[in-house]
mmCIF file of C-alpha atoms in Angstrom:
data_model
loop_
_atom_site.group_PDB
_atom_site.id
_atom_site.type_symbol
_atom_site.label_atom_id
_atom_site.label_comp_id
_atom_site.label_asym_id
_atom_site.label_seq_id
_atom_site.Cartn_x
_atom_site.Cartn_y
_atom_site.Cartn_z
ATOM 1 C CA MET A 1 14.490 17.444 25.201
ATOM 2 C CA LEU A 2 11.486 15.616 23.771
ATOM 3 C CA SER A 3 8.092 16.677 25.012
ATOM 4 C CA GLU A 4 5.870 14.297 26.963
ATOM 5 C CA SER A 5 3.542 13.892 23.979
ATOM 6 C CA SER A 6 6.484 12.828 21.812
ATOM 7 C CA ARG A 7 7.468 10.322 24.461
ATOM 8 C CA LEU A 8 3.956 8.841 24.340
ATOM 9 C CA VAL A 9 3.934 8.716 20.552
ATOM 10 C CA TYR A 10 7.287 7.013 20.239
ATOM 11 C CA GLY A 11 7.198 4.963 23.433
ATOM 12 C CA ASP A 12 10.936 4.603 23.344
ATOM 13 C CA GLU A 13 13.910 4.933 25.644
ATOM 14 C CA LEU A 14 15.744 8.278 25.661
ATOM 15 C CA ILE A 15 19.533 7.993 25.661
ATOM 16 C CA THR A 16 22.076 10.780 25.496
ATOM 17 C CA ALA A 17 24.954 10.639 23.039
ATOM 18 C CA THR A 18 27.307 10.472 26.032
ATOM 19 C CA GLU A 19 25.500 7.379 27.362
ATOM 20 C CA LEU A 20 25.753 5.808 23.913
ATOM 21 C CA ASN A 21 29.512 6.382 23.868
ATOM 22 C CA ARG A 22 29.942 4.880 27.332
ATOM 23 C CA SER A 23 27.725 1.812 27.015
ATOM 24 C CA SER A 24 26.979 1.119 23.370
ATOM 25 C CA GLY A 25 26.583 -2.646 23.899
ATOM 26 C CA ARG A 26 23.838 -2.204 26.491
ATOM 27 C CA ILE A 27 22.050 0.344 24.312
ATOM 28 C CA LEU A 28 22.222 -1.918 21.258
ATOM 29 C CA ASP A 29 20.784 -4.728 23.381
ATOM 30 C CA LEU A 30 17.975 -2.384 24.413
ATOM 31 C CA ALA A 31 17.348 -1.441 20.752
ATOM 32 C CA MET A 32 16.796 -5.124 19.998
ATOM 33 C CA THR A 33 13.607 -5.035 22.080
ATOM 34 C CA GLN A 34 12.349 -1.464 21.622
ATOM 35 C CA PRO A 35 13.145 1.737 19.743
ATOM 36 C CA VAL A 36 15.723 4.034 21.298
ATOM 37 C CA THR A 37 16.046 7.781 20.800
ATOM 38 C CA ILE A 38 19.562 9.147 21.063
ATOM 39 C CA THR A 39 19.694 12.828 21.912
ATOM 40 C CA ARG A 40 22.565 15.183 21.204
ATOM 41 C CA ASN A 41 22.063 18.896 21.771
ATOM 42 C CA ASP A 42 18.704 19.615 20.128
ATOM 43 C CA GLN A 43 18.925 16.697 17.698
ATOM 44 C CA HIS A 44 17.181 13.356 18.036
ATOM 45 C CA PHE A 45 18.139 10.102 16.308
ATOM 46 C CA ALA A 46 16.082 6.928 16.141
ATOM 47 C CA LEU A 47 17.747 3.574 16.695
ATOM 48 C CA LEU A 48 15.708 0.490 15.901
ATOM 49 C CA ARG A 49 16.126 -2.874 14.215
ATOM 50 C CA ARG A 50 16.383 -2.810 10.422
ATOM 51 C CA ASP A 51 13.417 -5.184 9.951
ATOM 52 C CA GLU A 52 11.225 -2.853 12.021
ATOM 53 C CA MET A 53 12.355 0.092 9.918
ATOM 54 C CA ALA A 54 11.545 -1.849 6.740
ATOM 55 C CA LEU A 55 8.035 -2.483 8.066
ATOM 56 C CA LEU A 56 7.603 1.220 8.836
ATOM 57 C CA VAL A 57 8.706 2.198 5.340
ATOM 58 C CA LYS A 58 6.414 -0.420 3.787
ATOM 59 C CA ALA A 59 3.517 0.768 5.951
ATOM 60 C CA ALA A 60 4.094 4.384 4.936
ATOM 61 C CA ALA A 61 4.250 3.523 1.232
ATOM 62 C CA PHE A 62 1.170 1.291 1.370
ATOM 63 C CA SER A 63 -0.749 3.828 3.438
ATOM 64 C CA VAL A 64 -0.220 6.419 0.711
ATOM 65 C CA ARG A 65 -1.361 3.907 -1.900
ATOM 66 C CA VAL A 66 -4.451 2.950 0.122
ATOM 67 C CA PHE A 67 -5.317 6.618 0.560
ATOM 68 C CA GLU A 68 -4.879 7.388 -3.150
ATOM 69 C CA VAL A 69 -6.949 4.403 -4.333
ATOM 70 C CA THR A 70 -9.794 4.998 -1.886
ATOM 71 C CA ALA A 71 -9.765 8.775 -2.427
ATOM 72 C CA THR A 72 -10.011 8.246 -6.190
ATOM 73 C CA ALA A 73 -12.811 5.706 -5.721
ATOM 74 C CA TYR A 74 -14.715 8.088 -3.416
ATOM 75 C CA ARG A 75 -14.307 10.947 -5.882
ATOM 76 C CA LEU A 76 -15.609 8.806 -8.735
ATOM 77 C CA ARG A 77 -18.564 7.653 -6.608
ATOM 78 C CA LEU A 78 -19.433 11.317 -6.047
ATOM 79 C CA GLY A 79 -19.373 11.915 -9.805
ATOM 80 C CA GLU A 80 -16.226 14.019 -9.767
ATOM 81 C CA GLU A 81 -13.874 14.054 -12.689
ATOM 82 C CA ILE A 82 -10.320 12.865 -12.166
ATOM 83 C CA SER A 83 -7.375 14.000 -14.233
ATOM 84 C CA SER A 84 -6.039 11.840 -17.018
ATOM 85 C CA GLU A 85 -2.702 11.708 -15.178
ATOM 86 C CA ASN A 86 -4.254 9.986 -12.162
ATOM 87 C CA ILE A 87 -2.564 6.583 -11.879
ATOM 88 C CA TYR A 88 -5.853 5.129 -10.633
ATOM 89 C CA GLY A 89 -7.822 6.331 -13.648
ATOM 90 C CA TRP A 90 -8.582 2.688 -14.393
ATOM 91 C CA LEU A 91 -11.197 2.893 -11.633
ATOM 92 C CA LYS A 92 -13.432 4.813 -14.069
ATOM 93 C CA VAL A 93 -14.663 1.531 -15.576
ATOM 94 C CA PHE A 94 -16.486 0.581 -12.357
ATOM 95 C CA ASP A 95 -19.928 1.781 -11.307
ATOM 96 C CA LYS A 96 -20.735 3.282 -7.904
ATOM 97 C CA ASP A 97 -21.674 -0.042 -6.319
ATOM 98 C CA GLU A 98 -18.472 -1.692 -7.500
ATOM 99 C CA LEU A 99 -16.397 1.228 -6.222
ATOM 100 C CA SER A 100 -18.140 0.905 -2.851
ATOM 101 C CA GLU A 101 -17.248 -2.790 -2.813
ATOM 102 C CA LEU A 102 -13.589 -1.990 -3.531
ATOM 103 C CA ILE A 103 -13.477 0.596 -0.760
ATOM 104 C CA VAL A 104 -15.012 -1.834 1.736
ATOM 105 C CA GLU A 105 -12.506 -4.572 0.811
ATOM 106 C CA ILE A 106 -9.505 -2.278 1.215
ATOM 107 C CA GLU A 107 -10.732 -0.615 4.412
ATOM 108 C CA LYS A 108 -11.502 -3.991 6.027
ATOM 109 C CA ASP A 109 -7.924 -5.176 5.593
ATOM 110 C CA TYR A 110 -6.453 -1.758 6.390
ATOM 111 C CA ARG A 111 -8.044 -1.884 9.839
ATOM 112 C CA LEU A 112 -6.143 -5.143 10.497
ATOM 113 C CA VAL A 113 -2.619 -4.013 9.568
ATOM 114 C CA GLU A 114 -1.570 -3.433 13.177
ATOM 115 C CA SER A 115 -2.517 -6.914 14.308
ATOM 116 C CA GLU A 116 -2.053 -8.883 11.104
ATOM 117 C CA PRO A 117 1.019 -8.189 8.918
ATOM 118 C CA ALA A 118 -0.473 -10.261 6.050
ATOM 119 C CA ALA A 119 -3.140 -7.570 5.690
ATOM 120 C CA TRP A 120 -0.696 -5.501 3.612
ATOM 121 C CA ASP A 121 -0.319 -8.387 1.166
ATOM 122 C CA ARG A 122 -4.104 -8.769 0.942
ATOM 123 C CA ILE A 123 -4.478 -5.044 0.234
ATOM 124 C CA GLU A 124 -1.856 -5.247 -2.488
ATOM 125 C CA ALA A 125 -3.586 -8.313 -3.968
ATOM 126 C CA THR A 126 -6.981 -6.597 -3.834
ATOM 127 C CA ILE A 127 -5.717 -3.536 -5.704
ATOM 128 C CA TYR A 128 -3.929 -5.746 -8.231
ATOM 129 C CA GLU A 129 -7.023 -7.903 -8.848
ATOM 130 C CA TRP A 130 -9.294 -4.885 -9.284
ATOM 131 C CA HIS A 131 -6.772 -3.343 -11.675
ATOM 132 C CA GLN A 132 -6.669 -6.558 -13.711
ATOM 133 C CA SER A 133 -10.484 -6.602 -13.761
ATOM 134 C CA ALA A 134 -10.481 -3.022 -15.039
ATOM 135 C CA ILE A 135 -8.100 -4.007 -17.826
ATOM 136 C CA ALA A 136 -10.340 -6.936 -18.734
ATOM 137 C CA LEU A 137 -13.467 -4.775 -18.702
ATOM 138 C CA SER A 138 -11.726 -2.219 -20.924
ATOM 139 C CA SER A 139 -10.958 -4.863 -23.536
ATOM 140 C CA PRO A 140 -13.646 -4.824 -26.243
ATOM 141 C CA GLU A 141 -13.289 -8.560 -26.849
ATOM 142 C CA LEU A 142 -13.560 -9.450 -23.177
ATOM 143 C CA ALA A 143 -16.366 -6.946 -22.623
ATOM 144 C CA ALA A 144 -18.351 -8.673 -25.390
ATOM 145 C CA ALA A 145 -17.645 -12.063 -23.840
ATOM 146 C CA PHE A 146 -18.683 -10.887 -20.361
ATOM 147 C CA SER A 147 -21.863 -9.221 -21.557
ATOM 148 C CA ASP A 148 -23.090 -12.058 -23.782
ATOM 149 C CA GLU A 149 -25.532 -14.054 -21.694
ATOM 150 C CA ILE A 150 -26.865 -16.463 -24.302
ATOM 151 C CA ASP A 151 -24.203 -17.333 -26.839
ATOM 152 C CA GLU A 152 -20.560 -17.914 -26.210
ATOM 153 C CA VAL A 153 -18.249 -15.373 -27.760
ATOM 154 C CA LEU A 154 -15.010 -16.838 -28.955
ATOM 155 C CA LEU A 155 -11.955 -14.720 -28.347
ATOM 156 C CA PRO A 156 -9.672 -14.189 -31.337
ATOM 157 C CA GLN A 157 -6.381 -16.042 -31.465
ATOM 158 C CA PRO A 158 -3.505 -13.959 -30.087
ATOM 159 C CA GLN A 159 -1.356 -12.550 -32.846
ATOM 160 C CA ALA A 160 2.379 -13.117 -32.735
ATOM 161 C CA GLU A 161 4.066 -9.884 -31.733
ATOM 162 C CA ASN A 162 7.226 -10.626 -33.644
ATOM 163 C CA THR A 163 6.784 -12.723 -36.777
ATOM 164 C CA THR A 164 10.532 -13.352 -37.044
ATOM 165 C CA GLU A 165 10.631 -14.669 -33.518
ATOM 166 C CA SER A 166 7.601 -16.936 -34.079
ATOM 167 C CA ALA A 167 9.174 -18.275 -37.269
ATOM 168 C CA LEU A 168 12.247 -19.341 -35.302
ATOM 169 C CA VAL A 169 10.209 -21.386 -32.845
#
């Protein structure tokens, strides 16, 4: 049997496997409005709508991503080295103030995920935009263009990646 603390965490209806066998229609109707835990011996099974499960999986995946990005940003702000394998190594191009700004942006939206499902999309967009900015700042041509305050710096023409393909066009 689930403990009282588990009952508070899940906030669901407890149903035995026998009850499920006897009145599956009623239990499925109940699962449309709230999660249901089906118990059999010492095993517990969650029954909830597929869209709710998809949101839980998305939330778990994004939570890991939010943690990894902010943890890397905090570590860099503290002057720690991060391994070359770190997928958020691109954060190295930002200074401490910029990293603080990134952290604030992500944390602001992360606090709203319970009440505002679009917050996940904003977090994803924020990480994407900062990543694109890091790529731009890492480009020598773009770095020269961004740092030149007086004269315009013209970017070189993109080179065709496949000369055969460009000849066909």
